[in-house]
Structure formats: structure tokens, C-alpha cells
Amino acid sequence: MVLTIKVFGKISEEIDQMEFSIENPGNVSALIEKLQAQFPQIQELKYAIAINHQLAKPSEDIPDGAEVALLPPFSGG
Amino acid sequence: MEKLRTPKNIFVQGPISPIKIANSIANHATKTDIGGHSIFLGQVRADEKDGGTVRAIAYTAYEEMALQKAFEIREAVFSKYPLTCMHIYHSLGEVKTGEICLFVFTSSKHRKAAMQACEELVERIKAELPIWGKELVDNDTSVWKENT
């Protein structure tokens, strides 16, 4: 099933998109691998992945229909 | 019966005005069990960058997650300290140097709870809320801010 990924901050600028779709690879580490291949320009950048508004661990499964987001290091305040 | 708290909007478009801060203080005059307030104000600094000086910061956020996280932080800090009131405001969009981008306001019967809670809130807001600042430099370049 296709996931919609929201993108923020520097990552969004690098890939020039606020949102894109990708086939759900199952879990977070598989998603990261897929992203590194699809967007070589973000390979060196730091980012966390959130699933349904919670930070996710690499081993975490991605449920179909989940809201997934790529979050560069926070810099509020 | 205890009041059920739900996520509140913390975001303000553009800078937080000194008038909003003054009004917020004034609004507590009727709460006469308060003995101390603690206020933190974050202000945009004119840092020197390669080839220029920061003139503003443009803030963006993953709003739904930030509001959910701010709610969790609010609940945790309320349960840790005996607070009467807590207010958090963060800017979105452009805030010029010298303007206020973060306003954290805690009130309690006694000063220590208000001061400690305020400090903890500021640290957690900066570390845990998905908000990003892009520093706009006066030579038309920009740099993504990094919190230290």
C-alpha cells in the first residue's frame, strides 16, 4: 500500500517537496534505505521519522494508512 | 471535578507582541492565590553568518505533532510542579531580529515551582517540538538554524 510522507525543514528544501508518496516497505529501517536510494541528496542529512505523530525506532513497523513524516533536527525557540 | 485538559493551540502567526505579553500578565490579577510568575521570552538574535547578518527567522512546524507533544509536555510539567497556570506561545512565519518568538509563562503560589517549571518547559520545547527555524541573512541567503 502507498504511504504519504510529509517532509519538513531542510529535507523539504533539499528534495523540493512538502509531501510525496512511496510504497510502504514495512518498517522504518527499510523505509530509510528506500529513501536514501530515491533521494541521494539527503543521505548525509540527519533526520528522524515519526509515525502518527510519535518518533519511531528503526525496527518499528509502519501500519498501512499511517501518517509518516521526515523530521530534521528541531530548532524551535 | 477535575477539568479535562485538551491540546491547545500554541502557535502565533508572526512575532509575539509585547502587548500580548502585558495583557497575559494582567489577566492573572484576579487569580489571587498566585504568589509568583516566571516568564521566559525568546528573542531573535542578529547572529553573524558568512557574508551577512541574520535579519529574521522564518519558523515552520509539523503543527499536529507539535500540538500533541506540547500537550504531553504540559501535562507532565503540571503533574510535576504545583502550578496554578501555564501558557506557551511560539511563533510561526517570519520574526525579525529583536522580536519575540517564544513566550513561556508559569504561575504558582510560590516562586520556586514557577521558576523550575518555566525552565523545564523551555528546555523541553526546544528539544522536543517539531519546529524549524530558517535564519534569513541580509545578503539574501538563508541558513537552517541548529539549536545548541
PDB file of C-alpha atoms in Angstrom:
ATOM      1  CA  MET A   1       0.000   0.000   0.000  1.00  0.00           C
ATOM      2  CA  VAL A   2       1.167   3.534  -0.759  1.00  0.00           C
ATOM      3  CA  LEU A   3       2.267   5.805   2.101  1.00  0.00           C
ATOM      4  CA  THR A   4       2.111   9.565   2.018  1.00  0.00           C
ATOM      5  CA  ILE A   5       5.228  11.060   3.586  1.00  0.00           C
ATOM      6  CA  LYS A   6       5.279  14.596   4.959  1.00  0.00           C
ATOM      7  CA  VAL A   7       8.576  16.426   4.789  1.00  0.00           C
ATOM      8  CA  PHE A   8       9.818  19.404   6.786  1.00  0.00           C
ATOM      9  CA  GLY A   9      12.629  21.936   7.169  1.00  0.00           C
ATOM     10  CA  LYS A  10      15.903  21.384   5.374  1.00  0.00           C
ATOM     11  CA  ILE A  11      14.855  17.966   3.997  1.00  0.00           C
ATOM     12  CA  SER A  12      11.863  19.531   2.293  1.00  0.00           C
ATOM     13  CA  GLU A  13      14.113  22.160   0.746  1.00  0.00           C
ATOM     14  CA  GLU A  14      16.620  19.527  -0.464  1.00  0.00           C
ATOM     15  CA  ILE A  15      14.044  17.352  -2.195  1.00  0.00           C
ATOM     16  CA  ASP A  16      11.894  20.329  -3.189  1.00  0.00           C
ATOM     17  CA  GLN A  17       8.660  18.708  -1.963  1.00  0.00           C
ATOM     18  CA  MET A  18       6.462  19.052   1.118  1.00  0.00           C
ATOM     19  CA  GLU A  19       4.894  15.635   0.613  1.00  0.00           C
ATOM     20  CA  PHE A  20       5.388  12.589  -1.605  1.00  0.00           C
ATOM     21  CA  SER A  21       4.125   9.029  -1.967  1.00  0.00           C
ATOM     22  CA  ILE A  22       6.095   5.815  -1.633  1.00  0.00           C
ATOM     23  CA  GLU A  23       5.202   2.115  -1.463  1.00  0.00           C
ATOM     24  CA  ASN A  24       5.141   1.025   2.218  1.00  0.00           C
ATOM     25  CA  PRO A  25       8.306  -1.080   2.688  1.00  0.00           C
ATOM     26  CA  GLY A  26       7.088  -2.446   6.051  1.00  0.00           C
ATOM     27  CA  ASN A  27       9.287  -0.887   8.698  1.00  0.00           C
ATOM     28  CA  VAL A  28      11.313   2.230   9.461  1.00  0.00           C
ATOM     29  CA  SER A  29      14.780   0.928   8.564  1.00  0.00           C
ATOM     30  CA  ALA A  30      13.518  -0.384   5.211  1.00  0.00           C
ATOM     31  CA  LEU A  31      11.917   2.992   4.573  1.00  0.00           C
ATOM     32  CA  ILE A  32      15.198   4.797   5.308  1.00  0.00           C
ATOM     33  CA  GLU A  33      17.026   2.514   2.843  1.00  0.00           C
ATOM     34  CA  LYS A  34      14.454   3.249   0.192  1.00  0.00           C
ATOM     35  CA  LEU A  35      14.640   7.000   0.836  1.00  0.00           C
ATOM     36  CA  GLN A  36      18.449   7.025   0.627  1.00  0.00           C
ATOM     37  CA  ALA A  37      18.224   5.372  -2.797  1.00  0.00           C
ATOM     38  CA  GLN A  38      15.468   7.638  -4.072  1.00  0.00           C
ATOM     39  CA  PHE A  39      16.934  10.895  -2.690  1.00  0.00           C
ATOM     40  CA  PRO A  40      20.755  10.709  -2.666  1.00  0.00           C
ATOM     41  CA  GLN A  41      20.852  14.402  -1.692  1.00  0.00           C
ATOM     42  CA  ILE A  42      19.573  13.605   1.833  1.00  0.00           C
ATOM     43  CA  GLN A  43      21.992  10.747   2.529  1.00  0.00           C
ATOM     44  CA  GLU A  44      24.275  12.936   4.631  1.00  0.00           C
ATOM     45  CA  LEU A  45      21.474  14.763   6.447  1.00  0.00           C
ATOM     46  CA  LYS A  46      20.204  13.886   9.883  1.00  0.00           C
ATOM     47  CA  TYR A  47      16.502  13.221  10.272  1.00  0.00           C
ATOM     48  CA  ALA A  48      14.075  11.312  12.467  1.00  0.00           C
ATOM     49  CA  ILE A  49      10.942   9.532  11.342  1.00  0.00           C
ATOM     50  CA  ALA A  50       7.582  10.000  13.003  1.00  0.00           C
ATOM     51  CA  ILE A  51       4.686   7.585  12.662  1.00  0.00           C
ATOM     52  CA  ASN A  52       1.299   9.001  13.616  1.00  0.00           C
ATOM     53  CA  HIS A  53       2.934  11.966  15.407  1.00  0.00           C
ATOM     54  CA  GLN A  54       5.317   9.838  17.519  1.00  0.00           C
ATOM     55  CA  LEU A  55       9.056   9.413  16.917  1.00  0.00           C
ATOM     56  CA  ALA A  56       9.701   5.898  15.612  1.00  0.00           C
ATOM     57  CA  LYS A  57      12.533   3.415  16.196  1.00  0.00           C
ATOM     58  CA  PRO A  58      14.280   1.721  13.203  1.00  0.00           C
ATOM     59  CA  SER A  59      12.678  -1.642  13.972  1.00  0.00           C
ATOM     60  CA  GLU A  60       9.164  -0.214  14.175  1.00  0.00           C
ATOM     61  CA  ASP A  61       6.547  -1.471  11.701  1.00  0.00           C
ATOM     62  CA  ILE A  62       4.731   1.092   9.598  1.00  0.00           C
ATOM     63  CA  PRO A  63       0.985   0.364   9.573  1.00  0.00           C
ATOM     64  CA  ASP A  64      -0.802   0.930   6.268  1.00  0.00           C
ATOM     65  CA  GLY A  65      -2.556   4.270   6.308  1.00  0.00           C
ATOM     66  CA  ALA A  66      -0.142   5.694   8.902  1.00  0.00           C
ATOM     67  CA  GLU A  67       0.898   9.345   8.774  1.00  0.00           C
ATOM     68  CA  VAL A  68       4.662   9.274   8.264  1.00  0.00           C
ATOM     69  CA  ALA A  69       6.951  12.320   8.458  1.00  0.00           C
ATOM     70  CA  LEU A  70      10.655  13.065   7.951  1.00  0.00           C
ATOM     71  CA  LEU A  71      11.883  15.436  10.637  1.00  0.00           C
ATOM     72  CA  PRO A  72      15.280  17.161  10.511  1.00  0.00           C
ATOM     73  CA  PRO A  73      16.755  18.219  13.913  1.00  0.00           C
ATOM     74  CA  PHE A  74      14.341  20.559  15.713  1.00  0.00           C
ATOM     75  CA  SER A  75      15.289  24.224  16.050  1.00  0.00           C
ATOM     76  CA  GLY A  76      12.364  25.997  17.656  1.00  0.00           C
ATOM     77  CA  GLY A  77      12.623  28.740  20.250  1.00  0.00           C
TER      78      GLY A  77
ATOM     79  CA  MET B   1     -14.471  17.642  39.366  1.00  0.00           C
ATOM     80  CA  GLU B   2     -11.060  17.975  37.757  1.00  0.00           C
ATOM     81  CA  LYS B   3     -11.061  19.862  34.468  1.00  0.00           C
ATOM     82  CA  LEU B   4     -10.239  17.668  31.476  1.00  0.00           C
ATOM     83  CA  ARG B   5      -7.425  19.308  29.559  1.00  0.00           C
ATOM     84  CA  THR B   6      -7.125  19.001  25.773  1.00  0.00           C
ATOM     85  CA  PRO B   7      -4.391  20.182  23.336  1.00  0.00           C
ATOM     86  CA  LYS B   8      -4.363  23.969  22.984  1.00  0.00           C
ATOM     87  CA  ASN B   9      -3.034  25.941  20.076  1.00  0.00           C
ATOM     88  CA  ILE B  10       0.383  27.354  20.973  1.00  0.00           C
ATOM     89  CA  PHE B  11       1.120  28.950  17.604  1.00  0.00           C
ATOM     90  CA  VAL B  12       1.019  32.651  16.820  1.00  0.00           C
ATOM     91  CA  GLN B  13       1.469  33.916  13.256  1.00  0.00           C
ATOM     92  CA  GLY B  14       4.471  36.263  13.204  1.00  0.00           C
ATOM     93  CA  PRO B  15       6.106  37.823  16.292  1.00  0.00           C
ATOM     94  CA  ILE B  16       4.573  37.715  19.786  1.00  0.00           C
ATOM     95  CA  SER B  17       3.721  41.306  20.617  1.00  0.00           C
ATOM     96  CA  PRO B  18       4.751  42.939  23.920  1.00  0.00           C
ATOM     97  CA  ILE B  19       1.074  43.941  24.276  1.00  0.00           C
ATOM     98  CA  LYS B  20       0.012  40.268  24.225  1.00  0.00           C
ATOM     99  CA  ILE B  21       2.578  39.568  26.955  1.00  0.00           C
ATOM    100  CA  ALA B  22       1.418  42.546  29.050  1.00  0.00           C
ATOM    101  CA  ASN B  23      -2.236  41.506  28.660  1.00  0.00           C
ATOM    102  CA  SER B  24      -1.370  37.960  29.634  1.00  0.00           C
ATOM    103  CA  ILE B  25       0.211  39.223  32.872  1.00  0.00           C
ATOM    104  CA  ALA B  26      -2.773  41.498  33.544  1.00  0.00           C
ATOM    105  CA  ASN B  27      -5.196  38.581  33.086  1.00  0.00           C
ATOM    106  CA  HIS B  28      -3.771  36.974  36.233  1.00  0.00           C
ATOM    107  CA  ALA B  29      -4.629  39.883  38.539  1.00  0.00           C
ATOM    108  CA  THR B  30      -7.882  38.187  39.574  1.00  0.00           C
ATOM    109  CA  LYS B  31      -6.102  34.913  40.482  1.00  0.00           C
ATOM    110  CA  THR B  32      -5.110  35.961  43.957  1.00  0.00           C
ATOM    111  CA  ASP B  33      -3.789  32.583  45.072  1.00  0.00           C
ATOM    112  CA  ILE B  34      -0.759  33.168  42.800  1.00  0.00           C
ATOM    113  CA  GLY B  35       2.370  34.393  44.579  1.00  0.00           C
ATOM    114  CA  GLY B  36       4.926  34.184  41.775  1.00  0.00           C
ATOM    115  CA  HIS B  37       5.144  34.231  37.998  1.00  0.00           C
ATOM    116  CA  SER B  38       8.063  33.138  35.862  1.00  0.00           C
ATOM    117  CA  ILE B  39       8.361  34.304  32.257  1.00  0.00           C
ATOM    118  CA  PHE B  40      10.771  33.298  29.516  1.00  0.00           C
ATOM    119  CA  LEU B  41      10.920  35.299  26.298  1.00  0.00           C
ATOM    120  CA  GLY B  42      12.912  34.042  23.320  1.00  0.00           C
ATOM    121  CA  GLN B  43      14.123  36.852  21.062  1.00  0.00           C
ATOM    122  CA  VAL B  44      15.548  36.588  17.535  1.00  0.00           C
ATOM    123  CA  ARG B  45      19.263  37.371  17.607  1.00  0.00           C
ATOM    124  CA  ALA B  46      21.247  39.086  14.822  1.00  0.00           C
ATOM    125  CA  ASP B  47      23.947  36.413  14.511  1.00  0.00           C
ATOM    126  CA  GLU B  48      26.821  36.942  12.093  1.00  0.00           C
ATOM    127  CA  LYS B  49      26.854  34.436   9.207  1.00  0.00           C
ATOM    128  CA  ASP B  50      29.107  34.003   6.188  1.00  0.00           C
ATOM    129  CA  GLY B  51      28.729  37.230   4.253  1.00  0.00           C
ATOM    130  CA  GLY B  52      25.997  38.805   6.337  1.00  0.00           C
ATOM    131  CA  THR B  53      23.907  39.203   9.476  1.00  0.00           C
ATOM    132  CA  VAL B  54      20.678  37.408  10.397  1.00  0.00           C
ATOM    133  CA  ARG B  55      17.728  39.785   9.813  1.00  0.00           C
ATOM    134  CA  ALA B  56      14.874  37.394  10.703  1.00  0.00           C
ATOM    135  CA  ILE B  57      13.955  33.765  11.363  1.00  0.00           C
ATOM    136  CA  ALA B  58      11.194  32.050   9.395  1.00  0.00           C
ATOM    137  CA  TYR B  59       9.550  29.342  11.539  1.00  0.00           C
ATOM    138  CA  THR B  60       7.711  26.296  10.239  1.00  0.00           C
ATOM    139  CA  ALA B  61       6.325  23.366  12.216  1.00  0.00           C
ATOM    140  CA  TYR B  62       4.703  19.964  11.939  1.00  0.00           C
ATOM    141  CA  GLU B  63       1.751  21.541  13.669  1.00  0.00           C
ATOM    142  CA  GLU B  64      -0.356  18.484  14.547  1.00  0.00           C
ATOM    143  CA  MET B  65       2.601  16.680  16.117  1.00  0.00           C
ATOM    144  CA  ALA B  66       3.886  19.829  17.848  1.00  0.00           C
ATOM    145  CA  LEU B  67       0.495  20.479  19.463  1.00  0.00           C
ATOM    146  CA  GLN B  68       0.207  16.851  20.604  1.00  0.00           C
ATOM    147  CA  LYS B  69       3.752  16.937  22.015  1.00  0.00           C
ATOM    148  CA  ALA B  70       3.211  20.335  23.674  1.00  0.00           C
ATOM    149  CA  PHE B  71       0.131  18.849  25.340  1.00  0.00           C
ATOM    150  CA  GLU B  72       2.143  15.874  26.665  1.00  0.00           C
ATOM    151  CA  ILE B  73       4.847  18.222  27.995  1.00  0.00           C
ATOM    152  CA  ARG B  74       2.212  20.481  29.574  1.00  0.00           C
ATOM    153  CA  GLU B  75       0.580  17.532  31.350  1.00  0.00           C
ATOM    154  CA  ALA B  76       3.947  16.180  32.575  1.00  0.00           C
ATOM    155  CA  VAL B  77       5.038  19.572  33.940  1.00  0.00           C
ATOM    156  CA  PHE B  78       1.630  20.208  35.562  1.00  0.00           C
ATOM    157  CA  SER B  79       1.860  16.875  37.359  1.00  0.00           C
ATOM    158  CA  LYS B  80       5.459  17.513  38.493  1.00  0.00           C
ATOM    159  CA  TYR B  81       5.056  21.051  39.913  1.00  0.00           C
ATOM    160  CA  PRO B  82       2.241  22.696  41.915  1.00  0.00           C
ATOM    161  CA  LEU B  83       1.328  25.262  39.247  1.00  0.00           C
ATOM    162  CA  THR B  84      -1.707  27.496  39.055  1.00  0.00           C
ATOM    163  CA  CYS B  85      -1.272  28.443  35.391  1.00  0.00           C
ATOM    164  CA  MET B  86       0.870  27.688  32.360  1.00  0.00           C
ATOM    165  CA  HIS B  87       0.942  29.394  28.968  1.00  0.00           C
ATOM    166  CA  ILE B  88       3.087  28.563  25.943  1.00  0.00           C
ATOM    167  CA  TYR B  89       3.227  30.557  22.687  1.00  0.00           C
ATOM    168  CA  HIS B  90       5.577  30.007  19.749  1.00  0.00           C
ATOM    169  CA  SER B  91       5.766  31.985  16.525  1.00  0.00           C
ATOM    170  CA  LEU B  92       5.250  30.654  13.018  1.00  0.00           C
ATOM    171  CA  GLY B  93       6.324  32.553   9.900  1.00  0.00           C
ATOM    172  CA  GLU B  94       8.759  35.422   9.871  1.00  0.00           C
ATOM    173  CA  VAL B  95      10.038  37.046  13.080  1.00  0.00           C
ATOM    174  CA  LYS B  96      12.562  39.885  12.734  1.00  0.00           C
ATOM    175  CA  THR B  97      15.648  40.339  14.906  1.00  0.00           C
ATOM    176  CA  GLY B  98      14.735  41.903  18.224  1.00  0.00           C
ATOM    177  CA  GLU B  99      11.206  40.491  18.123  1.00  0.00           C
ATOM    178  CA  ILE B 100       9.830  37.779  20.414  1.00  0.00           C
ATOM    179  CA  CYS B 101       9.359  34.243  19.046  1.00  0.00           C
ATOM    180  CA  LEU B 102       8.734  32.221  22.250  1.00  0.00           C
ATOM    181  CA  PHE B 103       6.728  33.121  25.361  1.00  0.00           C
ATOM    182  CA  VAL B 104       6.528  30.699  28.279  1.00  0.00           C
ATOM    183  CA  PHE B 105       4.629  31.816  31.391  1.00  0.00           C
ATOM    184  CA  THR B 106       4.176  29.806  34.583  1.00  0.00           C
ATOM    185  CA  SER B 107       2.464  30.851  37.803  1.00  0.00           C
ATOM    186  CA  SER B 108       2.354  29.270  41.230  1.00  0.00           C
ATOM    187  CA  LYS B 109       1.735  30.017  44.907  1.00  0.00           C
ATOM    188  CA  HIS B 110       5.487  30.207  45.456  1.00  0.00           C
ATOM    189  CA  ARG B 111       8.355  31.254  43.214  1.00  0.00           C
ATOM    190  CA  LYS B 112      10.396  28.063  43.032  1.00  0.00           C
ATOM    191  CA  ALA B 113       7.787  25.906  41.341  1.00  0.00           C
ATOM    192  CA  ALA B 114       7.082  28.649  38.802  1.00  0.00           C
ATOM    193  CA  MET B 115      10.784  29.176  38.023  1.00  0.00           C
ATOM    194  CA  GLN B 116      11.720  25.490  37.795  1.00  0.00           C
ATOM    195  CA  ALA B 117       8.679  24.629  35.693  1.00  0.00           C
ATOM    196  CA  CYS B 118       9.375  27.523  33.326  1.00  0.00           C
ATOM    197  CA  GLU B 119      12.976  26.414  32.790  1.00  0.00           C
ATOM    198  CA  GLU B 120      11.961  22.802  32.223  1.00  0.00           C
ATOM    199  CA  LEU B 121       9.285  23.843  29.733  1.00  0.00           C
ATOM    200  CA  VAL B 122      11.703  25.984  27.706  1.00  0.00           C
ATOM    201  CA  GLU B 123      14.268  23.182  27.518  1.00  0.00           C
ATOM    202  CA  ARG B 124      11.676  20.605  26.515  1.00  0.00           C
ATOM    203  CA  ILE B 125      10.038  22.904  23.947  1.00  0.00           C
ATOM    204  CA  LYS B 126      13.382  23.484  22.244  1.00  0.00           C
ATOM    205  CA  ALA B 127      14.352  19.795  22.301  1.00  0.00           C
ATOM    206  CA  GLU B 128      11.054  18.040  21.609  1.00  0.00           C
ATOM    207  CA  LEU B 129       8.725  20.170  19.499  1.00  0.00           C
ATOM    208  CA  PRO B 130       8.975  19.639  15.713  1.00  0.00           C
ATOM    209  CA  ILE B 131       9.583  23.286  14.850  1.00  0.00           C
ATOM    210  CA  TRP B 132      12.253  24.573  12.456  1.00  0.00           C
ATOM    211  CA  GLY B 133      13.834  27.997  12.195  1.00  0.00           C
ATOM    212  CA  LYS B 134      15.412  29.205   8.983  1.00  0.00           C
ATOM    213  CA  GLU B 135      17.700  32.171   9.545  1.00  0.00           C
ATOM    214  CA  LEU B 136      17.267  34.777   6.819  1.00  0.00           C
ATOM    215  CA  VAL B 137      20.508  36.653   6.234  1.00  0.00           C
ATOM    216  CA  ASP B 138      20.675  40.242   4.939  1.00  0.00           C
ATOM    217  CA  ASN B 139      22.613  39.182   1.819  1.00  0.00           C
ATOM    218  CA  ASP B 140      19.545  37.171   0.657  1.00  0.00           C
ATOM    219  CA  THR B 141      20.939  33.787   1.691  1.00  0.00           C
ATOM    220  CA  SER B 142      19.495  31.566   4.424  1.00  0.00           C
ATOM    221  CA  VAL B 143      20.746  29.034   6.948  1.00  0.00           C
ATOM    222  CA  TRP B 144      18.719  26.362   8.746  1.00  0.00           C
ATOM    223  CA  LYS B 145      19.092  27.101  12.451  1.00  0.00           C
ATOM    224  CA  GLU B 146      20.547  24.495  14.782  1.00  0.00           C
ATOM    225  CA  ASN B 147      19.742  24.522  18.490  1.00  0.00           C
ATOM    226  CA  THR B 148      22.751  24.334  20.816  1.00  0.00           C
TER     227      THR B 148
END
